[in-house]
Short mmCIF file of C-alpha atoms in Angstrom, two decimals:
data_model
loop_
_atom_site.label_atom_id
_atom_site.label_comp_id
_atom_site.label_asym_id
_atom_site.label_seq_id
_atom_site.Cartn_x
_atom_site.Cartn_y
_atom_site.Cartn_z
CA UNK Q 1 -8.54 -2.88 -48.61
CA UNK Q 2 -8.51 -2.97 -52.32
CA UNK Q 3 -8.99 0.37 -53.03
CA UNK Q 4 -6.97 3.44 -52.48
CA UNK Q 5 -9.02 5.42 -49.60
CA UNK Q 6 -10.97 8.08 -50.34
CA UNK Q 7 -8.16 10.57 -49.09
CA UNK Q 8 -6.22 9.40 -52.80
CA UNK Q 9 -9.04 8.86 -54.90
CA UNK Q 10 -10.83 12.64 -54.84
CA UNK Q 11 -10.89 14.16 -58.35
CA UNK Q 12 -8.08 16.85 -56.91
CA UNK Q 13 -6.18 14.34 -55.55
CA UNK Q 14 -2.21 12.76 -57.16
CA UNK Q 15 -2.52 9.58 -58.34
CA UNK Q 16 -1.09 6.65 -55.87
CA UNK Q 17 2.61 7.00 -56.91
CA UNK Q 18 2.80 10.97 -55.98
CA UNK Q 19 0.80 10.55 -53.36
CA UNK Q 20 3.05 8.23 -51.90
CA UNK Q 21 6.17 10.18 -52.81
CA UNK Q 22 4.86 13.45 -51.02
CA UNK Q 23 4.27 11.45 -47.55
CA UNK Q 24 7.92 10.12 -48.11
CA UNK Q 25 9.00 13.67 -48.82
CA UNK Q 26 7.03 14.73 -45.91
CA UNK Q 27 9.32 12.28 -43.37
CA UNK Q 28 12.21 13.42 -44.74
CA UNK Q 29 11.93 17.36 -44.88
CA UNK Q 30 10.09 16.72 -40.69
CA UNK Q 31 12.93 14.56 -39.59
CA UNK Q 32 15.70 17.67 -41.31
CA UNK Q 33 13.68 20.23 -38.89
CA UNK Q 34 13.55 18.23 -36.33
CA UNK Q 35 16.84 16.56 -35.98
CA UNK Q 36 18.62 20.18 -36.89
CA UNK Q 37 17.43 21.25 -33.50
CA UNK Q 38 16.96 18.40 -31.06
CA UNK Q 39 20.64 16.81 -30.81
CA UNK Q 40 21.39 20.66 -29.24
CA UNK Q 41 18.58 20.99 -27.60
CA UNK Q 42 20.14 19.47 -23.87
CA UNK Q 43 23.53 21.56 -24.06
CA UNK Q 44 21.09 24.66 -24.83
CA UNK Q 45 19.65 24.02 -21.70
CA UNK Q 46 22.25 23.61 -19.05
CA UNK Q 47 24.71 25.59 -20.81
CA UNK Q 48 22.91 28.56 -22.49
CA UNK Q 49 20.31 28.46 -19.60
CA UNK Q 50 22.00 27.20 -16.83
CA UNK Q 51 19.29 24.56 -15.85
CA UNK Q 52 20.68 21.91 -13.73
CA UNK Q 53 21.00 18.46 -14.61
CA UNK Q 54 17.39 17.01 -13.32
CA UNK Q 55 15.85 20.01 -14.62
CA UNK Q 56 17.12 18.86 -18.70
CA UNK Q 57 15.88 15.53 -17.66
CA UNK Q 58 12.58 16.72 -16.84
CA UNK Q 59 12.27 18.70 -19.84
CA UNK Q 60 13.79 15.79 -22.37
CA UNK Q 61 11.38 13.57 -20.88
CA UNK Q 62 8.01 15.87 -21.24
CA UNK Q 63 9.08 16.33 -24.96
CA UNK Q 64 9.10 12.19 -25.34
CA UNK Q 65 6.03 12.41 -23.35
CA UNK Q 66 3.86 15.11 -25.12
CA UNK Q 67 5.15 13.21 -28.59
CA UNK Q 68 4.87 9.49 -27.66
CA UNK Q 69 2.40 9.62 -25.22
CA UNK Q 70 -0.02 11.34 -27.15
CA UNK Q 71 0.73 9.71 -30.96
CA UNK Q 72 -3.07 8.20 -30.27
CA UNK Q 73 -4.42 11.34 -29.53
CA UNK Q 74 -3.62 12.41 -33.29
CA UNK Q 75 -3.92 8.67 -34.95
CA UNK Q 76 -7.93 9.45 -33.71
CA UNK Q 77 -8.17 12.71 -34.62
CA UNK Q 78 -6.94 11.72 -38.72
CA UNK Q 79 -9.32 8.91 -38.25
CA UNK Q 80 -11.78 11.44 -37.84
CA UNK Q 81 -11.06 14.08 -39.76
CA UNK Q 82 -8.74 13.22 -42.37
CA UNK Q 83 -4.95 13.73 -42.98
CA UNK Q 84 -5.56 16.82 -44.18
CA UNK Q 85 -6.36 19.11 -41.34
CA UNK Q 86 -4.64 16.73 -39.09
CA UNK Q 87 -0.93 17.58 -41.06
CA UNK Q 88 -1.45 21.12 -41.68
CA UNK Q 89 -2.62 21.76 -37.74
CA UNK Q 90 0.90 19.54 -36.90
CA UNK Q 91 3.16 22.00 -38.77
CA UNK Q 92 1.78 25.53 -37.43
CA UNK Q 93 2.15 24.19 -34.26
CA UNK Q 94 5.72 22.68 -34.88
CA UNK Q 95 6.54 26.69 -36.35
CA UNK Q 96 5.19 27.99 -33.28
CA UNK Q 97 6.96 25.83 -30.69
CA UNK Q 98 10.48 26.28 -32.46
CA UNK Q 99 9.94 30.24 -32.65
CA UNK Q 100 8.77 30.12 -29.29
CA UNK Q 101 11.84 27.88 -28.33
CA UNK Q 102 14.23 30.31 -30.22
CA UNK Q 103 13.46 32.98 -26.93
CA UNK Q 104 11.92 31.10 -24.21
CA UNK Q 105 14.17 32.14 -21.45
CA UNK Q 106 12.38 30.81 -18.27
CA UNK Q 107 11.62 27.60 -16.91
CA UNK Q 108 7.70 27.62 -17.91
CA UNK Q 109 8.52 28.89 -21.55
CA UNK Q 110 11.11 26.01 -22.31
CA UNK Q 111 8.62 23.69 -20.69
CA UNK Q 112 5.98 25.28 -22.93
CA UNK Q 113 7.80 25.36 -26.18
CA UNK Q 114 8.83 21.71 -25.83
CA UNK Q 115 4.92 20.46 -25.05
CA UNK Q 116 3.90 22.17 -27.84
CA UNK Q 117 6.87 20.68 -30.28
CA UNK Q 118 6.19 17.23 -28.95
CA UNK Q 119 2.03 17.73 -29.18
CA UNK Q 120 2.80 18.99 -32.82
CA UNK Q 121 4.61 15.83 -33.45
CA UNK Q 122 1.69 13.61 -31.93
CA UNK Q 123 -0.84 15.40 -34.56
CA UNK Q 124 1.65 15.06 -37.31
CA UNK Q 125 3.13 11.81 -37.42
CA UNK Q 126 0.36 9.26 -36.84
CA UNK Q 127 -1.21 11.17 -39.80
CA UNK Q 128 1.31 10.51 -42.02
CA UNK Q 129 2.46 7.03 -41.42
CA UNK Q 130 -0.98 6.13 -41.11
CA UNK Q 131 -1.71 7.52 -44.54
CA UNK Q 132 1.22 5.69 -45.92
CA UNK Q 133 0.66 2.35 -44.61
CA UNK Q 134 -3.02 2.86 -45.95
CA UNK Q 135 -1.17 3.85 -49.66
CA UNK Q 136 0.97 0.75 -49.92
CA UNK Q 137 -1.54 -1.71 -48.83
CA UNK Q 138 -3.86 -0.65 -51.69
CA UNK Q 139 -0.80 0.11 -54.01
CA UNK Q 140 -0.18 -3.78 -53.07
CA UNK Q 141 -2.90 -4.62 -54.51
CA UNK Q 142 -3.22 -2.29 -57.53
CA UNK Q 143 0.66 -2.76 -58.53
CA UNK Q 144 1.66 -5.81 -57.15
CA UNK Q 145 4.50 -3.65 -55.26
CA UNK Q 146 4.91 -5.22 -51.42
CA UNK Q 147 3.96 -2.36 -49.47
CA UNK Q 148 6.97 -3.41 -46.99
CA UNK Q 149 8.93 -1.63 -50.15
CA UNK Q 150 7.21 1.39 -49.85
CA UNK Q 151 7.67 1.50 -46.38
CA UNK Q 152 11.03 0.96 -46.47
CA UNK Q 153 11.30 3.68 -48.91
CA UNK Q 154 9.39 5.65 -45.83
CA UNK Q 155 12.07 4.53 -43.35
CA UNK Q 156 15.05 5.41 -45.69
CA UNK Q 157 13.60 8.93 -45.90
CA UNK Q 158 13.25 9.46 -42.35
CA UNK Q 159 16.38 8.51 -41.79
CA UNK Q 160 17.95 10.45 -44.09
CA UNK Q 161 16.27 13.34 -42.67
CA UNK Q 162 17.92 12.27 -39.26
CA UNK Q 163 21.03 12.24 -40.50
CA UNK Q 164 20.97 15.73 -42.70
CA UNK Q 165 19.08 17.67 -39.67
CA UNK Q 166 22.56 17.68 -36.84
CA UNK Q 167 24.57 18.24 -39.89
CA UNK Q 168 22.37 21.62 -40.69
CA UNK Q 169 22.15 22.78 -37.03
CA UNK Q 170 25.99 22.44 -36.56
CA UNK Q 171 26.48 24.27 -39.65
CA UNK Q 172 24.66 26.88 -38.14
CA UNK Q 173 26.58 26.65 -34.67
CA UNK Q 174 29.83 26.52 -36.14
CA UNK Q 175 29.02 30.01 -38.44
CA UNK Q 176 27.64 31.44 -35.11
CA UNK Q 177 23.85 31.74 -35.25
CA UNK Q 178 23.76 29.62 -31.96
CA UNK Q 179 20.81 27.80 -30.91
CA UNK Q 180 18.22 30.42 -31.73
CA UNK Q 181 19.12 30.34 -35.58
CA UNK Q 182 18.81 26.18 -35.19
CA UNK Q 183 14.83 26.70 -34.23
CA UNK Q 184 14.40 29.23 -36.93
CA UNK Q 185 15.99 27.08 -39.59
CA UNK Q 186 14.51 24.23 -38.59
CA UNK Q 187 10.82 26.93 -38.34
CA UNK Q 188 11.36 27.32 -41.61
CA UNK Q 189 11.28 23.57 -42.83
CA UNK Q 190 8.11 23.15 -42.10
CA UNK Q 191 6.83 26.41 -43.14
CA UNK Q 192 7.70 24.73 -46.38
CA UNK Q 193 6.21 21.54 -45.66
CA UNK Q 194 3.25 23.79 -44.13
CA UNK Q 195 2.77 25.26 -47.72
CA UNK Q 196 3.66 22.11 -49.64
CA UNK Q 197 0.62 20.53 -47.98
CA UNK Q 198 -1.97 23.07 -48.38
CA UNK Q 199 -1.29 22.78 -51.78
CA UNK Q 200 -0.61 19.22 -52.66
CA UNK Q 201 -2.63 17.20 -49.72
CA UNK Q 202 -5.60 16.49 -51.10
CA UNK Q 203 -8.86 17.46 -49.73
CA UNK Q 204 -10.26 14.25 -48.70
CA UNK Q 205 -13.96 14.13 -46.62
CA UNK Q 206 -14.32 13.86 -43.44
CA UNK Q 207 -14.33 10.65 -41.78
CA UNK Q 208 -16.45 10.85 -39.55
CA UNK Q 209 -19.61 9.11 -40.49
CA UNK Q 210 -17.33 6.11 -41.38
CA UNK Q 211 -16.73 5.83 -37.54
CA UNK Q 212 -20.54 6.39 -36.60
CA UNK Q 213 -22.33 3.29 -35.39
CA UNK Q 214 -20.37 0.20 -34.99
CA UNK Q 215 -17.58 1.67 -35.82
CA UNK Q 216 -17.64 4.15 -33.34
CA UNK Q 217 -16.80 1.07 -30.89
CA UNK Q 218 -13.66 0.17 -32.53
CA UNK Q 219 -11.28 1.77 -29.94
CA UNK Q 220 -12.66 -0.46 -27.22
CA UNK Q 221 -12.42 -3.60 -30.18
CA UNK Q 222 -8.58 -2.77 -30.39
CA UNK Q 223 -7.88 -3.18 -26.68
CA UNK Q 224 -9.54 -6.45 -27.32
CA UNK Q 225 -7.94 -7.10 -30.54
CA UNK Q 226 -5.47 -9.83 -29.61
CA UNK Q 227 -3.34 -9.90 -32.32
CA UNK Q 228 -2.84 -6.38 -32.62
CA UNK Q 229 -2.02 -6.14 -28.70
CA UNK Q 230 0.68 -8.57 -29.38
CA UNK Q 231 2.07 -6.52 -32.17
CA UNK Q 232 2.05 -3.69 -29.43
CA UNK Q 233 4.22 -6.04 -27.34
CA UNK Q 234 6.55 -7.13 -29.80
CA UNK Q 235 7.60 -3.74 -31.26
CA UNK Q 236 7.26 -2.48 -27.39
CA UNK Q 237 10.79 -4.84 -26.84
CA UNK Q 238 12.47 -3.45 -30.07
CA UNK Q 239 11.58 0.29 -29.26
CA UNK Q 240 13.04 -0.58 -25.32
CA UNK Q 241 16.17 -2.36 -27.20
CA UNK Q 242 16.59 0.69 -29.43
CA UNK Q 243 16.51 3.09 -26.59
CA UNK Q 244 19.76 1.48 -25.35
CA UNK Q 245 21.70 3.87 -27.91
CA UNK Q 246 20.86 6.47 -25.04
CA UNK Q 247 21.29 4.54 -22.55
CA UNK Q 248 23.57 1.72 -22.60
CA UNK Q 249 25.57 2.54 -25.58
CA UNK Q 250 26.92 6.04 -24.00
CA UNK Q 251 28.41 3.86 -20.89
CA UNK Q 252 29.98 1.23 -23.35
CA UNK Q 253 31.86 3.48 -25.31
CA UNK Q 254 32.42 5.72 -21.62
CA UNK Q 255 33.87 2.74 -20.31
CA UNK Q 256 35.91 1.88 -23.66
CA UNK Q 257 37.01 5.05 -24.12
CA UNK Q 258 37.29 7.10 -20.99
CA UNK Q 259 34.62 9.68 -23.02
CA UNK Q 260 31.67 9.75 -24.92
CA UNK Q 261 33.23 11.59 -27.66
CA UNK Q 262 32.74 9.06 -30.65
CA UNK Q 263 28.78 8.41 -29.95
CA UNK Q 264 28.51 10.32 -32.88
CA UNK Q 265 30.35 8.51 -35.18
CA UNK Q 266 28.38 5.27 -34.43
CA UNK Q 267 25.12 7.59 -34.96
CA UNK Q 268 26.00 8.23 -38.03
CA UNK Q 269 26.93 4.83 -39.23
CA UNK Q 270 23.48 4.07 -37.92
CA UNK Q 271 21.93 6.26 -40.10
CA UNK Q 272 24.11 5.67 -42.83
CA UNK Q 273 23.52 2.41 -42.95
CA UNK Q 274 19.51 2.73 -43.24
CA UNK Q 275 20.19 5.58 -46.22
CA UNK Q 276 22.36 2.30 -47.66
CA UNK Q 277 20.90 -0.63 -46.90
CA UNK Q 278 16.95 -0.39 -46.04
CA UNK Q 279 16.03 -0.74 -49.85
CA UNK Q 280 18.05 -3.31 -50.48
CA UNK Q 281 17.85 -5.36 -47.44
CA UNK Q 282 13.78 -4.83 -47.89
CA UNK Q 283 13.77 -6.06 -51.19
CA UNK Q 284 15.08 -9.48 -50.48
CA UNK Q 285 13.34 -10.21 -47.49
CA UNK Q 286 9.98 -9.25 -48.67
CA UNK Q 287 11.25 -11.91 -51.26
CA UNK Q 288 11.89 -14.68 -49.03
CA UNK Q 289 9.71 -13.85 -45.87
CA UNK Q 290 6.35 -13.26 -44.47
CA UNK Q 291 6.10 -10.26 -42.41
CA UNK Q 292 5.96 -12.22 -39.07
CA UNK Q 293 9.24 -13.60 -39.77
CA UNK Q 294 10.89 -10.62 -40.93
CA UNK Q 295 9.48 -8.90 -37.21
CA UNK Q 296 10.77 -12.42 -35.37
CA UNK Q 297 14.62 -12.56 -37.29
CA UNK Q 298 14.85 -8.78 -37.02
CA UNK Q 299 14.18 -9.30 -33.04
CA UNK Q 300 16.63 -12.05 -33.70
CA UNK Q 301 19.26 -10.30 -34.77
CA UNK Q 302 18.83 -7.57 -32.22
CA UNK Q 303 19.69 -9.98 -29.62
CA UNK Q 304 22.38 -10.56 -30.99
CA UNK Q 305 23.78 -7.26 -31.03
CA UNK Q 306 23.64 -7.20 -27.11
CA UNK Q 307 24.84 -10.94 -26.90
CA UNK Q 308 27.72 -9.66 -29.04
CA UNK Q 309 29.39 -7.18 -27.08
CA UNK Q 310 31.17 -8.45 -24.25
CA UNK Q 311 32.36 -11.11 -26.87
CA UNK Q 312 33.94 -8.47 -29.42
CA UNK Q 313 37.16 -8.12 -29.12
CA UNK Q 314 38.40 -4.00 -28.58
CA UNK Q 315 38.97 -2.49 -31.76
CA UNK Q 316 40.62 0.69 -32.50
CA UNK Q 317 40.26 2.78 -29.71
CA UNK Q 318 37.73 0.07 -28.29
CA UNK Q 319 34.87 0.70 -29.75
CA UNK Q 320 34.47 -2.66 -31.76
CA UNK Q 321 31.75 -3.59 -29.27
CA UNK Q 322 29.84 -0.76 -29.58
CA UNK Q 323 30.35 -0.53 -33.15
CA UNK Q 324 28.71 -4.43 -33.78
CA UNK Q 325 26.20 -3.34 -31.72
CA UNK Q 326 24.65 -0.62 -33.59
CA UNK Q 327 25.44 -2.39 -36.65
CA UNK Q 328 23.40 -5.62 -35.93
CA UNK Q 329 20.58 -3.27 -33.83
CA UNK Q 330 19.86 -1.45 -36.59
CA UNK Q 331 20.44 -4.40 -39.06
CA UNK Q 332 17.31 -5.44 -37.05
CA UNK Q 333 15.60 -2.39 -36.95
CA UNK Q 334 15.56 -2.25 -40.86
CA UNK Q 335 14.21 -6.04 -41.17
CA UNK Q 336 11.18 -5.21 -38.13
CA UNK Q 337 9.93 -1.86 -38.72
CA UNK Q 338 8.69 -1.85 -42.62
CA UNK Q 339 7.18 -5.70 -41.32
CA UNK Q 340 5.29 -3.75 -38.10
CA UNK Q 341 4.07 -1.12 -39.83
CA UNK Q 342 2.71 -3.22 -42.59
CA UNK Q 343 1.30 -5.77 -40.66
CA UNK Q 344 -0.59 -2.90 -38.65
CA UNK Q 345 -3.35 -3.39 -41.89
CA UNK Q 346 -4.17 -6.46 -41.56
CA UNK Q 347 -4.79 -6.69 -37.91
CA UNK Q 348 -7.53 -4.01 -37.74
CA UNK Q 349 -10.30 -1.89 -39.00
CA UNK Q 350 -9.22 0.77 -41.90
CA UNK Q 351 -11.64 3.26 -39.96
CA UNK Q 352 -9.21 3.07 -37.17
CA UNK Q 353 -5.78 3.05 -38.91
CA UNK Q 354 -4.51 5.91 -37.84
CA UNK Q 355 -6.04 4.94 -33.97
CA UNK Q 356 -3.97 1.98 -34.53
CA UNK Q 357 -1.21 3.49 -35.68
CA UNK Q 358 -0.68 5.89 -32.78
CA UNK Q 359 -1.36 3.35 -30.36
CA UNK Q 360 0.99 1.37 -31.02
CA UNK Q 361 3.80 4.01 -30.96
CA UNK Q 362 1.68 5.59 -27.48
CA UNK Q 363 1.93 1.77 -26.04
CA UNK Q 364 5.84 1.22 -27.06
CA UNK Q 365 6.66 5.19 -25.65
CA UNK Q 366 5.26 3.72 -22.48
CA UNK Q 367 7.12 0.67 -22.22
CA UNK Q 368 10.51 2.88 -23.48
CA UNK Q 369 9.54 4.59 -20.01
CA UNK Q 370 9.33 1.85 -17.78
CA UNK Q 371 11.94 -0.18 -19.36
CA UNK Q 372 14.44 2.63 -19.57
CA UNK Q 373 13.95 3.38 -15.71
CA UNK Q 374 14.53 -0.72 -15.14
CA UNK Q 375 17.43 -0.54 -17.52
CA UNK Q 376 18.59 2.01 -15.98
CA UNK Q 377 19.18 0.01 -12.67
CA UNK Q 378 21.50 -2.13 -14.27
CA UNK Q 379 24.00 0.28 -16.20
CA UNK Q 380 26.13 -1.08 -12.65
CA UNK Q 381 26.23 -4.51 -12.62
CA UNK Q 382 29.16 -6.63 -14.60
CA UNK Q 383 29.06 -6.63 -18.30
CA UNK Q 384 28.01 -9.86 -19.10
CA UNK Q 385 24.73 -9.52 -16.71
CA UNK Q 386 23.85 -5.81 -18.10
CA UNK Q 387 23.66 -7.49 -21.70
CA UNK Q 388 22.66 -10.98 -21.32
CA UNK Q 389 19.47 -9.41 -19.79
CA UNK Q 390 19.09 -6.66 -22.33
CA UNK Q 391 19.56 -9.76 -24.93
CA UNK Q 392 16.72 -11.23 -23.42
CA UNK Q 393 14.27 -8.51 -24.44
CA UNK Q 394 14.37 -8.55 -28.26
CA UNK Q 395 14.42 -12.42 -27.72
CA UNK Q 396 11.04 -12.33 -25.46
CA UNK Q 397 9.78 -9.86 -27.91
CA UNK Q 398 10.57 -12.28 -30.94
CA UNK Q 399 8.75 -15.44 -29.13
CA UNK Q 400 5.25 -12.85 -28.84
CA UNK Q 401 5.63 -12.02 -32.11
CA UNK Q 402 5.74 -15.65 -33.51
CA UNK Q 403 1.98 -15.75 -32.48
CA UNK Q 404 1.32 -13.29 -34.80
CA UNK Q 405 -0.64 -13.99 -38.20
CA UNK Q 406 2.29 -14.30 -40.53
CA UNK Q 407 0.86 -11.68 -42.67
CA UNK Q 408 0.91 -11.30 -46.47
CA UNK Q 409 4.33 -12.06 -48.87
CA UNK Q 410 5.12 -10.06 -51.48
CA UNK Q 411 3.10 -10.72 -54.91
CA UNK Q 412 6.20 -11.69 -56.97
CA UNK Q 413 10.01 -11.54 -57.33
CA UNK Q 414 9.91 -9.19 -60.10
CA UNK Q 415 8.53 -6.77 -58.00
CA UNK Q 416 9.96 -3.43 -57.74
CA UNK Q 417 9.71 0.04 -55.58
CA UNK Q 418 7.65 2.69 -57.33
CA UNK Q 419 8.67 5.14 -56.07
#
């Protein structure tokens, strides 16, 4: 992959820099729609609706579904087809499943509006991050910048987006637009990101003669791709770990506490700190270590974050424990994802990068499932057992990952984000 692909090379295409910097734009202006409207989206639905309690669960969990479940469905389909038509189709659907969740009023419609939101999310995403990873591994090699960078630079985005998004759709609760206004605002983010693409995407071919013959076997190659499966497994414990925010975190700071009133504080130092540190943190470890290790210490430190808690001392108000929690989980979380997603390259076929790319969020959404409802069982049990076994994930996940190729190291020190 020495070459930018043929989606960033057409004669009505940006050159590699703007290309780049319109998928990073693209994370951030999904993750403002998207985040302005889902942290609401619960209390809409028992409150506003009156659904009971198992009934928001059921709903929550075909939204994760229809999104993470089906991130491979839409990784083949911009293997196929392109980015292109793969984007555009994401963000008319994400317009149509917030309008429609503006009025749904019944059981079916919410049911409906969410399937479609999550399904527009499952065509969207694997597009892009598929057509980023693609851009940094040949901007790599045209530039010398480590594509970790760029993906970093990706992460930083999204997560700024994350953070923006509940700030908008409280805005709009607090000057009394309610939930409805919340889907239309965050409607009308990607109606702009709709437009921005039609115009600036460029018009790549199809792919699909690239996956004729041989090729067209790849999908049954990845499940026999070793290396790849064991990425799968890897970032399968961190996604599991990082799921714990939902999970464990909420009874921590419950049972510090006596409410769950400052979970969004620590959110937002979460985010916070990957709008602060992801660049810098990026740049000197792409410095100092291969992308295996950078997956491995990230895991690393993760366990440590659980280890940690029922050693912290209570802080103010108690939350200490949580708070070194987050802070180390998502210390790891900015060392492991730019590594994952740019070691995804080098363990399989270009024709199937985006394939690849939604299954290996498809594979971690399923092992979120199962290990949330295992988890789950052990919210109960003394401290010190609840996270000396969640410890033991990230750690099980770092000793798969250390059979990994250790991937390629950044070209130089001089080296420097683009973008």
């Amino acid at each position: 992959m020495t070459a930018y692909p043929e989606s960033v090379t057409g004669t009505d295409a940006p050159g590699p820099t703007s290309y780049i910097r319109l998928l990073t734009t693209t994370q951030f202006a999904f993750n403002i729609g998207f985040y302005a409207v889902l942290p609401y989206l619960a209390a809409h639905l028992g409150e506003g609706l009156g659904m009971a309690g198992w009934l928001v669960g059921l709903v929550l969990g075909l939204r994760t579904f229809s999104q993470q479940g089906l991130f491979v469905v839409g990784g083949a389909l911009t293997d196929r087809y392109g980015p292109r038509p793969v984007v555009l189709a994401g963000c008319v659907l994400r317009i149509a499943g917030f309008c429609w969740l503006a009025v749904a009023g019944s059981t079916a419609t919410v049911i409906g509006a969410v399937l479609l939101i999550g399904f527009a999310a499952a065509l969207f995403s694997p597009a892009v991050e598929s057509e980023t990873a693609r851009a940094a591994v040949a901007g790599e090699s045209a530039t010398g910048t480590p594509r970790a960078q760029v993906l970093a630079v990706f992460s930083a985005a999204g997560q700024a987006g994350a953070f923006i998004g509940p700030l908008l759709g409280s805005l709009l609760l607090l000057l009394g637009g309610g939930f409805r206004s919340a889907c239309l605002a965050g409607a009308l983010v990607f109606v702009g990101v709709l437009v921005g693409h039609a115009r600036l995407m460029p018009r790549g071919p199809r792919r699909a003669t690239a996956a004729a013959g041989p090729g067209a076997r790849v999908p049954r190659r990845l499940l026999a791709n070793r290396p790849f499966l064991l990425l799968c497994l890897a970032y399968s414990c961190y996604l599991v770990s990082y799921n714990q925010l939902y999970l464990a975190l909420p009874v921590e700071v419950e049972r510090a506490t006596g409410s769950q009133g400052a979970l969004g504080v620590l959110f937002a130092l979460s985010s916070l700190l990957v709008v602060v540190a992801q660049l810098p943190l990026t740049r000197w470890s792409v410095r100092r270590m291969a992308p295996r290790t950078a997956l491995v210490a990230g895991l690393a430190v993760v366990a440590t974050g659980f280890a940690a808690v029922p050693l912290a001392p209570g802080g103010p108000a108690g939350l200490l424990p949580g708070a070194v929690l987050v802070v180390l989980l998502t210390l790891g979380q900015m060392l492991l994802v730019p590594a994952t997603r740019g070691l995804v390259p080098d363990l399989v076929d270009d024709r199937r990068l985006g394939l690849a790319t939604g299954a290996l969020s498809s594979v971690s959404g399923l092992a979120v499932l199962v290990g949330s409802a295992a988890s789950g069982t052990l919210l109960d049990t003394p401290g010190p057992v609840l996270w000396t076994v969640l410890a033991a994930v990230p750690l099980a996940g770092a000793g798969v990952a250390l059979a990994l190729p250790s991937g390629r190291r950044a070209p130089g020190p001089d080296t420097t984000v683009t973008d």
